[in-house]
XYZ file of C-alpha atoms in Angstrom:
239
model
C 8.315 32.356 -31.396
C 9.280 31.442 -27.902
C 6.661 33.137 -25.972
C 4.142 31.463 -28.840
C 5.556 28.118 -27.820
C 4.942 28.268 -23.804
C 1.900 29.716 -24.214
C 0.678 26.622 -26.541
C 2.630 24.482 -23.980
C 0.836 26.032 -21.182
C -2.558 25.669 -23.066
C -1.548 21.724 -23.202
C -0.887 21.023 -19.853
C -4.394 22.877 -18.522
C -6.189 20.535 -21.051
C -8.271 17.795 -19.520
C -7.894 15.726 -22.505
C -4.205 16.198 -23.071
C -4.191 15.118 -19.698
C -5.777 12.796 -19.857
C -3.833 11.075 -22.761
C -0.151 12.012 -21.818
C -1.079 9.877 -18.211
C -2.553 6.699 -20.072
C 0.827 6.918 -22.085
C 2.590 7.288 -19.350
C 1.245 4.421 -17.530
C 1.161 2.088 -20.125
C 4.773 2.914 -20.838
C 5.704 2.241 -16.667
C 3.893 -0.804 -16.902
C 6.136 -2.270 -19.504
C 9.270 -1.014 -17.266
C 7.648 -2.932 -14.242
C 6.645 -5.490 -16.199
C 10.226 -6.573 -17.880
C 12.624 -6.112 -15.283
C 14.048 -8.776 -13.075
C 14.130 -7.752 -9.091
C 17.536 -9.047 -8.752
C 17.801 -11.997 -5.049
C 19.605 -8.777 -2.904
C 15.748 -6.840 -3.021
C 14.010 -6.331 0.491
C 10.420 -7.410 0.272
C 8.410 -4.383 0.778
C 5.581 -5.972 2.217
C 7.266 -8.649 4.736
C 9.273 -5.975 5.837
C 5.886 -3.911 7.060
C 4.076 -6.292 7.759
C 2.527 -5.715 11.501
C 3.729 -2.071 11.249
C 1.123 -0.578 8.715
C 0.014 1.956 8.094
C 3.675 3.572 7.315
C 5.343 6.538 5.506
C 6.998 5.454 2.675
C 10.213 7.711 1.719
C 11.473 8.198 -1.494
C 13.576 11.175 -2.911
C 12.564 13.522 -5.784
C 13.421 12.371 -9.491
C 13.442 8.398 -8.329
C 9.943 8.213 -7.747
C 8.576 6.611 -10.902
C 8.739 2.914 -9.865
C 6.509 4.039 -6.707
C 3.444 3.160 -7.980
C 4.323 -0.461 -8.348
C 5.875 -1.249 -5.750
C 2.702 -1.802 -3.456
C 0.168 -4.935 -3.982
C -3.004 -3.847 -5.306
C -5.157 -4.903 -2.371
C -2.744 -2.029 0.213
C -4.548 1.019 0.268
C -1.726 3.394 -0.860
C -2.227 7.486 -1.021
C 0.378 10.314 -2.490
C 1.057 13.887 -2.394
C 0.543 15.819 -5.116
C 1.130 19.707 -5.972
C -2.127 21.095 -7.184
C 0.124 22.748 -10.047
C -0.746 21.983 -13.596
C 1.803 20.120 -14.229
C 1.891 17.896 -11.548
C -1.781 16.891 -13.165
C -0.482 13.931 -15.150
C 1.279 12.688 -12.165
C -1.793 12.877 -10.769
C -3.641 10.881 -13.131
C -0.596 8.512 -13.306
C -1.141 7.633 -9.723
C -4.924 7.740 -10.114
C -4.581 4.863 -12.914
C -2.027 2.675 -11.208
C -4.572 2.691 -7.326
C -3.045 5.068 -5.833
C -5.236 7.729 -3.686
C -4.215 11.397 -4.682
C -3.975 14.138 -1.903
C -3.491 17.557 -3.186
C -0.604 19.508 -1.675
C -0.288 23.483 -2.594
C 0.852 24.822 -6.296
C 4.466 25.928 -6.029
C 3.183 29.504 -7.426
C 1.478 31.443 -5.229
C 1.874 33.531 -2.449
C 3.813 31.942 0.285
C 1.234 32.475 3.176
C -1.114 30.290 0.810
C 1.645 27.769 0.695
C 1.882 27.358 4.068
C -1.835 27.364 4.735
C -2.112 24.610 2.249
C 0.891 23.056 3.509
C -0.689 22.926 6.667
C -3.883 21.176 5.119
C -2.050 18.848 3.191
C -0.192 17.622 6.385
C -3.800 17.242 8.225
C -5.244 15.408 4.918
C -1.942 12.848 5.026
C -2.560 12.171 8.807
C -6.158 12.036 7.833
C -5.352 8.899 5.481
C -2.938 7.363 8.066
C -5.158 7.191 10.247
C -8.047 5.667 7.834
C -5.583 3.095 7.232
C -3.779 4.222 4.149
C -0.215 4.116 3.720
C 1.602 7.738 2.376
C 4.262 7.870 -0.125
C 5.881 11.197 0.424
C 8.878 12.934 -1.338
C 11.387 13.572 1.445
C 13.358 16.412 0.077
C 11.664 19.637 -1.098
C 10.545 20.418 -4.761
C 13.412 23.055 -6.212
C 15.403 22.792 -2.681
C 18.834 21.116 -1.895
C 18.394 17.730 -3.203
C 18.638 14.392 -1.244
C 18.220 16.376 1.742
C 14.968 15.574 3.756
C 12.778 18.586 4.627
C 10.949 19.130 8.050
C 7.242 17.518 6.610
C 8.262 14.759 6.710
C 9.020 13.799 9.712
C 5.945 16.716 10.956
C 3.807 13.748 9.545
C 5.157 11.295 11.590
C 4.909 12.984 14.457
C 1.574 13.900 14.221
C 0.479 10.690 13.277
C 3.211 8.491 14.984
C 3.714 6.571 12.690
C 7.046 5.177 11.141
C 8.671 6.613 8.346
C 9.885 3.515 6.074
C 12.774 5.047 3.353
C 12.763 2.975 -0.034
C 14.940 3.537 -3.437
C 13.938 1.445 -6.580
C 17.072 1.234 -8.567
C 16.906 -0.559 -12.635
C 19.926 -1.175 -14.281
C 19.047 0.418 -17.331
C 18.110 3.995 -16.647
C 18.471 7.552 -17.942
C 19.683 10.854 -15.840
C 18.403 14.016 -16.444
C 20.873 15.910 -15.683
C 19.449 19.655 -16.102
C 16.797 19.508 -14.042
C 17.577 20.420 -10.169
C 17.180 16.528 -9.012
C 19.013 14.775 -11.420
C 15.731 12.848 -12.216
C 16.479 9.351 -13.201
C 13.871 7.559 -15.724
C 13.911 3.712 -15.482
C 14.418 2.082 -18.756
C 12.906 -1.638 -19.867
C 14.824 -4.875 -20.245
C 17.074 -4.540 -17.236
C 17.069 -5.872 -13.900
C 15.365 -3.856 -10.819
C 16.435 -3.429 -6.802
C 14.368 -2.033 -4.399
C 16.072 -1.239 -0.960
C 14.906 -0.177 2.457
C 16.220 2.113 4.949
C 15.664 1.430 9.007
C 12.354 2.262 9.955
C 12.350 5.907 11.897
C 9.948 6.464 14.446
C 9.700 10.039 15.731
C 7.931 11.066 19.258
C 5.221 13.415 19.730
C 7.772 16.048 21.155
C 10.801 17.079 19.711
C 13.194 19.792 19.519
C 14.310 21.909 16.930
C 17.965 19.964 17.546
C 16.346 16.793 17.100
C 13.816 17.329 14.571
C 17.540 18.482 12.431
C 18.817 14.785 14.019
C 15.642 13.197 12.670
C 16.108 14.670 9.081
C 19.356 13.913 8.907
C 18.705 10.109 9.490
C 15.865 9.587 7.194
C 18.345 11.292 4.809
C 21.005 9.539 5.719
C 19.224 6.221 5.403
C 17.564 7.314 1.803
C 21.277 7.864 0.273
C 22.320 4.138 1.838
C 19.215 2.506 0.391
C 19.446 4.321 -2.501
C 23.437 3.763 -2.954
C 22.501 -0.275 -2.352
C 20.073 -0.420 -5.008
C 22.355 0.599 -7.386
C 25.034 -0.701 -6.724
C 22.672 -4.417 -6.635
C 21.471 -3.797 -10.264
C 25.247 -2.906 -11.138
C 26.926 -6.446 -9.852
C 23.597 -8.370 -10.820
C 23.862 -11.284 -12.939
């Protein structure tokens, strides 16, 4: 009965039109989260705060990611990494519907020298975009690694593009954890109030060591948890 189930559940998430559907329900269901809660007076202002520094790298950690795709104005050319997996389609198609560009990143199940190759070509598509003008949303930490812990592509993409990475948490006060998966994924709940908090920019130079390229990760880390700790604790004491 088990294996019956995954394999239907496998024949669901390669279907175009279940696809399809699940990301319009999605969306329509994120909108009405955006749309009713209250950014509480302590919220940075995304766009003041890069404006003159565009295009940037926006930060964000796994499993607090689902705000993302309203946090930009419509008219900012926005892009996102996505796993080619099946399904990360409907995240996909989520992204697609809200404006947001999709870049395809590698499936997490193949052999690892096609990981890295298409590792390597999703860096080159990201730096591709940044330097066409978009701005990059990018998971910091690595899918099914140590959580809240910023991997090295990161801040590869900044320095090959130079620009500055920009860490951002979106906190609402109404919310529900997860807490099997590996990233304690947090879905935002309607009828609440809503932070968003930024981290110092980071700017990394075209050459680095292996010391500092471990320095670098530990600040945009660093600077994720304080944003991220902020924005909570704003939606907590909010009136």
């Amino acid at each position: 009965m088990r294996m019956a189930v995954r394999k239907l559940g496998k024949k669901l998430l390669a279907s175009s039109l279940f696809q399809k559907l699940a990301a319009a329900l999605v969306y329509s269901i994120l909108v009405v989260v955006d749309r009713t809660n209250r950014y509480v007076d302590e919220s940075d202002d995304l766009v003041v705060a890069v404006d003159g520094k565009t295009p940037v790298i926006i930060a964000l950690w796994h499993g607090q990611q689902l705000m993302a795709p309203f946090l930009y104005p419509k008219n900012n050319e926005v892009a996102a990494l996505v796993s080619k997996s099946a399904d990360a389609e409907i995240n996909a198609r989520v992204l697609q519907l809200a404006g947001v560009r999709v870049i395809r990143g590698s499936g997490g199940r193949v052999r690892q020298q096609t990981v890295r190759k298409g590792g390597v070509r999703a860096l080159k598509a990201m730096a591709d975009a940044l330097a066409s003008g978009f701005n990059i949303v990018m998971i910091a930490d690595i899918s099914k690694g140590e959580p809240r812990r910023a991997g090295e592509g990161i801040i590869t993409l900044a320095k090959l593009s130079g620009r500055p990475i920009v860490p951002l948490a979106v906190a609402t006060s109404r919310h529900h954890i997860v807490e099997k998966s590996w990233d304690k994924t947090t879905i935002n709940l309607p009828f609440g109030r809503a932070c968003l908090k930024l981290g110092d920019p980071i700017h990394v130079p075209r050459r680095v060591t292996d010391t500092e390229m471990d320095i670098l990760r530990q600040k945009v880390t660093d600077e994720l948890n304080s944003a991220t700790a902020l924005a909570y604790q704003a939606v907590r004491n909010g009136a």
